Short mmCIF file of C-alpha atoms and ligand atoms in Angstrom, two decimals:
data_model
loop_
_atom_site.label_atom_id
_atom_site.label_comp_id
_atom_site.label_asym_id
_atom_site.label_seq_id
_atom_site.Cartn_x
_atom_site.Cartn_y
_atom_site.Cartn_z
CA UNK A 1455 101.97 -0.66 -43.20
CA UNK A 1456 103.11 -2.56 -46.08
CA UNK A 1457 105.85 -6.30 -45.49
CA UNK A 1458 109.10 -4.54 -46.09
CA UNK A 1459 107.93 -1.39 -44.13
CA UNK A 1460 108.12 -4.45 -41.23
CA UNK A 1461 110.57 -5.56 -41.94
CA UNK A 1462 113.00 -2.37 -41.50
CA UNK A 1463 110.99 -1.31 -38.53
CA UNK A 1464 111.85 -4.86 -36.92
CA UNK A 1465 116.03 -4.46 -38.09
CA UNK A 1466 115.73 -1.15 -36.62
CA UNK A 1467 114.88 -1.87 -33.27
CA UNK A 1468 117.51 -4.62 -33.33
CA UNK A 1469 119.69 -2.00 -34.15
CA UNK A 1470 119.05 -0.36 -31.27
CA UNK A 1471 119.29 -3.23 -28.93
CA UNK A 1472 122.61 -4.87 -29.99
CA UNK A 1473 123.75 -0.84 -29.87
CA UNK A 1474 122.09 -0.54 -26.04
CA UNK A 1475 123.70 -3.64 -25.60
CA UNK A 1476 127.38 -2.86 -27.06
CA UNK A 1477 127.56 0.78 -24.90
CA UNK A 1478 125.88 -1.68 -21.29
CA UNK A 1479 129.13 -3.55 -21.96
CA UNK A 1480 131.28 -0.66 -23.16
CA UNK A 1481 130.53 0.75 -19.98
CA UNK A 1482 131.18 -2.74 -17.83
CA UNK A 1483 134.39 -3.24 -19.67
CA UNK A 1484 135.59 0.41 -18.64
CA UNK A 1485 134.76 -0.19 -15.18
CA UNK A 1486 136.64 -3.56 -14.81
CA UNK A 1487 139.62 -2.16 -16.52
CA UNK A 1488 139.92 0.52 -13.70
CA UNK A 1489 139.43 -1.50 -11.35
CA UNK A 1490 142.21 -3.82 -12.49
CA UNK A 1491 144.53 -0.71 -13.19
CA UNK A 1492 144.00 0.09 -9.29
CA UNK A 1493 144.61 -3.40 -8.09
CA UNK A 1494 148.54 -2.97 -7.80
CA UNK A 1495 149.62 -4.51 -4.74
CA UNK A 1496 150.89 -7.86 -4.65
CA UNK A 1497 151.01 -10.06 -1.53
CA UNK A 1498 150.47 -13.51 -0.13
CA UNK A 1499 146.46 -13.98 0.24
CA UNK A 1500 144.96 -15.66 3.27
CA UNK A 1501 142.11 -17.31 2.33
CA UNK A 1502 139.34 -18.48 4.17
CA UNK A 1503 136.78 -21.12 2.65
CA UNK A 1504 134.52 -21.57 5.30
CA UNK A 1505 130.06 -22.53 5.66
CA UNK A 1506 128.23 -25.78 6.09
CA UNK A 1507 128.28 -26.91 2.14
CA UNK A 1508 130.79 -29.09 0.42
CA UNK A 1509 133.24 -27.47 -1.71
CA UNK A 1510 135.71 -26.26 0.62
CA UNK A 1511 138.67 -28.68 0.95
CA UNK A 1512 138.43 -29.60 -2.92
CA UNK A 1513 138.54 -25.46 -3.46
CA UNK A 1514 141.29 -25.63 -1.32
CA UNK A 1515 143.12 -28.45 -3.13
CA UNK A 1516 141.75 -27.29 -6.53
CA UNK A 1517 144.39 -23.77 -5.53
CA UNK A 1518 147.02 -25.84 -4.65
CA UNK A 1519 146.72 -27.22 -7.82
CA UNK A 1520 146.83 -24.45 -9.91
CA UNK A 1521 149.96 -23.42 -7.45
CA UNK A 1522 151.62 -26.76 -8.42
CA UNK A 1523 150.98 -26.15 -11.80
CA UNK A 1524 152.69 -23.09 -12.37
CA UNK A 1525 155.85 -24.38 -10.76
CA UNK A 1526 155.63 -23.04 -7.47
CA UNK A 1527 155.46 -25.32 -4.21
CA UNK A 1528 153.06 -25.86 -1.92
CA UNK A 1529 152.42 -27.86 1.32
CA UNK A 1530 149.50 -29.14 3.14
CA UNK A 1531 148.51 -29.64 6.73
CA UNK A 1532 145.48 -31.53 7.48
CA UNK A 1533 144.02 -31.56 10.68
CA UNK A 1534 141.28 -34.07 10.61
CA UNK A 1535 142.33 -37.40 8.66
CA UNK A 1536 139.44 -39.12 7.82
CA UNK A 1537 139.26 -43.03 7.80
CA UNK A 1538 139.38 -42.80 4.16
CA UNK A 1539 142.92 -42.57 1.66
CA UNK A 1540 142.43 -38.64 0.65
CA UNK A 1541 142.93 -39.08 -3.21
CA UNK A 1542 144.39 -35.40 -3.58
CA UNK A 1543 147.17 -36.53 -1.20
CA UNK A 1544 147.95 -39.56 -3.07
CA UNK A 1545 148.47 -37.18 -6.36
CA UNK A 1546 150.27 -34.30 -5.12
CA UNK A 1547 152.75 -36.23 -3.04
CA UNK A 1548 153.63 -37.28 -6.60
CA UNK A 1549 154.43 -34.08 -7.80
CA UNK A 1550 156.53 -32.65 -4.39
CA UNK A 1551 153.85 -31.04 -2.41
CA UNK A 1552 154.50 -32.06 1.29
CA UNK A 1553 151.46 -33.52 3.56
CA UNK A 1554 151.69 -33.52 7.30
CA UNK A 1555 148.88 -35.63 8.67
CA UNK A 1556 147.18 -34.94 12.00
CA UNK A 1557 147.84 -38.13 13.68
CA UNK A 1558 144.30 -39.55 14.81
CA UNK A 1559 141.18 -39.90 12.85
CA UNK A 1560 138.18 -38.07 13.27
CA UNK A 1561 138.06 -35.64 16.29
CA UNK A 1562 134.38 -36.91 17.19
CA UNK A 1563 135.17 -40.55 17.21
CA UNK A 1564 138.57 -41.15 19.89
CA UNK A 1565 136.72 -39.48 22.36
CA UNK A 1566 140.39 -38.91 24.16
CA UNK A 1567 141.05 -34.47 24.28
CA UNK A 1568 144.21 -35.19 26.06
CA UNK A 1569 145.74 -37.26 22.97
CA UNK A 1570 143.98 -35.18 20.37
CA UNK A 1571 145.62 -31.69 21.78
CA UNK A 1572 149.05 -33.80 21.63
CA UNK A 1573 147.96 -34.18 17.89
CA UNK A 1574 146.92 -31.05 17.18
CA UNK A 1575 149.88 -29.70 18.98
CA UNK A 1576 151.96 -31.73 16.80
CA UNK A 1577 150.42 -30.65 13.37
CA UNK A 1578 150.85 -26.86 14.17
CA UNK A 1579 154.19 -26.79 14.86
CA UNK A 1580 154.51 -27.92 10.98
CA UNK A 1581 152.17 -25.85 10.10
CA UNK A 1582 154.54 -22.88 12.15
CA UNK A 1583 157.33 -24.17 10.51
CA UNK A 1584 155.77 -23.77 6.74
CA UNK A 1585 154.78 -20.47 7.98
CA UNK A 1586 158.61 -19.46 8.34
CA UNK A 1587 159.72 -20.90 4.86
CA UNK A 1588 159.69 -17.94 2.67
CA UNK A 1589 160.07 -20.93 -0.29
CA UNK A 1590 156.29 -22.50 -0.03
CA UNK A 1591 154.15 -20.32 -1.99
CA UNK A 1592 151.02 -21.81 -0.70
CA UNK A 1593 149.73 -23.13 2.48
CA UNK A 1594 147.01 -25.39 2.73
CA UNK A 1595 146.17 -25.55 6.42
CA UNK A 1596 143.07 -28.13 6.34
CA UNK A 1597 139.83 -28.25 8.66
CA UNK A 1598 142.19 -26.36 10.86
CA UNK A 1599 138.91 -23.78 11.77
CA UNK A 1600 137.86 -27.37 14.43
CA UNK A 1601 141.20 -26.92 16.29
CA UNK A 1602 140.75 -22.93 17.38
CA UNK A 1603 136.72 -24.24 18.07
CA UNK A 1604 138.07 -27.06 20.38
CA UNK A 1605 140.60 -24.58 21.93
CA UNK A 1606 143.44 -27.37 20.87
CA UNK A 1607 145.07 -24.96 19.69
CA UNK A 1608 145.20 -21.11 21.07
CA UNK A 1609 143.67 -18.85 19.01
CA UNK A 1610 146.94 -15.94 19.14
CA UNK A 1611 149.37 -18.68 18.31
CA UNK A 1612 147.30 -18.81 14.50
CA UNK A 1613 146.86 -15.32 14.48
CA UNK A 1614 150.33 -14.78 15.35
CA UNK A 1615 151.91 -17.30 12.97
CA UNK A 1616 150.01 -15.93 10.36
CA UNK A 1617 150.46 -12.09 10.13
CA UNK A 1618 154.39 -13.23 10.64
CA UNK A 1619 154.45 -15.21 6.86
CA UNK A 1620 156.65 -14.73 4.62
CA UNK A 1621 154.83 -11.81 2.82
CA UNK A 1622 153.87 -13.31 -0.98
CA UNK A 1623 152.91 -16.55 1.03
CA UNK A 1624 149.22 -17.40 0.08
CA UNK A 1625 147.44 -19.61 2.94
CA UNK A 1626 144.55 -21.11 2.72
CA UNK A 1627 142.45 -22.37 6.10
CA UNK A 1628 139.18 -24.61 5.26
CA UNK A 1629 136.59 -25.51 8.03
CA UNK A 1630 132.86 -24.69 9.50
CA UNK A 1631 132.67 -21.88 11.36
CA UNK A 1632 135.91 -20.00 11.36
CA UNK A 1633 136.77 -17.87 14.01
CA UNK A 1634 136.20 -14.21 13.60
CA UNK A 1635 139.32 -13.08 14.40
CA UNK A 1636 140.56 -15.23 11.35
CA UNK A 1637 138.13 -14.02 9.15
CA UNK A 1638 139.03 -10.07 10.03
CA UNK A 1639 142.64 -10.93 8.81
CA UNK A 1640 142.04 -13.05 5.55
CA UNK A 1641 141.95 -11.17 2.32
CA UNK A 1642 139.51 -13.05 0.62
CA UNK A 1643 136.80 -15.29 2.88
CA UNK A 1644 133.68 -17.64 0.68
CA UNK A 1645 131.17 -19.35 2.55
CA UNK A 1646 129.51 -22.05 0.78
CA UNK A 1647 126.56 -23.01 1.40
CA UNK A 1648 124.82 -25.87 1.96
CA UNK A 1649 121.43 -26.02 -0.26
CA UNK A 1650 121.26 -29.34 -0.71
CA UNK A 1651 123.79 -32.90 -0.17
CA UNK A 1652 123.50 -35.70 -1.30
CA UNK A 1653 124.54 -37.82 2.02
CA UNK A 1654 120.86 -36.54 3.45
CA UNK A 1655 119.17 -38.74 1.12
CA UNK A 1656 121.25 -41.55 1.90
CA UNK A 1657 124.00 -41.75 -0.34
CA UNK A 1658 127.35 -42.32 1.07
CA UNK A 1659 130.61 -40.86 0.59
CA UNK A 1660 131.81 -41.99 -2.46
CA UNK A 1661 136.07 -42.82 -3.41
CA UNK A 1662 136.61 -40.20 -6.12
CA UNK A 1663 134.29 -38.11 -5.62
CA UNK A 1664 134.32 -36.61 -1.60
CA UNK A 1665 137.64 -38.20 -1.13
P1 ATP B 1956 134.97 -31.36 0.16
O1 ATP B 1956 135.94 -32.43 0.83
O2 ATP B 1956 133.84 -32.36 -0.15
O3 ATP B 1956 135.55 -30.41 -0.21
P2 ATP B 1956 133.91 -30.12 2.69
O4 ATP B 1956 135.42 -29.81 2.84
O5 ATP B 1956 133.60 -28.86 2.32
O6 ATP B 1956 133.61 -30.69 1.44
P3 ATP B 1956 133.45 -31.01 4.96
O7 ATP B 1956 132.95 -30.47 6.31
O8 ATP B 1956 135.05 -30.76 6.00
O9 ATP B 1956 133.39 -30.46 3.79
O10 ATP B 1956 133.14 -32.54 5.54
C1 ATP B 1956 134.10 -33.96 4.78
C2 ATP B 1956 133.11 -34.52 4.04
O11 ATP B 1956 131.40 -34.46 4.55
C3 ATP B 1956 132.84 -34.73 2.33
O12 ATP B 1956 132.87 -35.90 2.15
C4 ATP B 1956 132.02 -34.10 2.45
O13 ATP B 1956 131.04 -34.56 1.15
C5 ATP B 1956 130.62 -33.83 2.72
N1 ATP B 1956 130.24 -32.93 3.91
C6 ATP B 1956 129.89 -31.91 3.43
N2 ATP B 1956 129.48 -31.19 3.82
C7 ATP B 1956 127.85 -31.68 4.08
C8 ATP B 1956 127.00 -31.42 4.04
N3 ATP B 1956 126.82 -30.13 4.31
N4 ATP B 1956 126.15 -32.47 4.59
C9 ATP B 1956 126.71 -33.86 4.64
N5 ATP B 1956 128.27 -33.96 3.98
C10 ATP B 1956 128.33 -33.53 4.19
MG1 MG B 1957 137.02 -29.88 3.83
#
């Protein structure tokens, strides 16, 4: 076999590989196109971002930014206010996003159940108003899951408000250990898994990155 025979063989092999790749991609595209054509319904999505890894609230705020970027209206209720200033709030309030922040600090720091329940109730009343307001395209209920877990807010009230909200309104719920009933009601649920977290190596929460 000459060198040029060898080159011919190599070219043929490359051609077959390229054709097979093209055929596979074509099949994939047909599948995706069929799914896109079938997905015709439009409605407000209920999204739950849960799990123990980092990235739930930042993802929720990312969606709020996306919504506002299209000229739509978004509002945020923060059910657990950290001791730190919230970078997203500083920015998003300037572009018209309404923020409602629960009046206590981290609940595990207050150790005053009655005060926490009253603060949760007040923040939930704000949330209920937003969940009836057709002019709001997206509501972010940040760290709501804990209010249900601690029984600060009754699950049935949350489920009812979510079910009866305006048809086109998107709602995003973040927080660990989301209640099963809320997960069942949701359209999209993502769980963020912790593979590693810098905090466990003694690195403190950093401004502009963690808050
Ligand atoms: P982020 O706001 O960064 O998106 P998150 O909403 O997913 O985080 P939360 O459970 O609300 O996470 O915790 C908020 C704070 O705790 C953040 O400063 C975050 O970096 C930190 N955190 C999140 N996950 C972990 C973890 N697995 N271990 C330690 N700290 C964490
Ligand atoms: Mg969070």
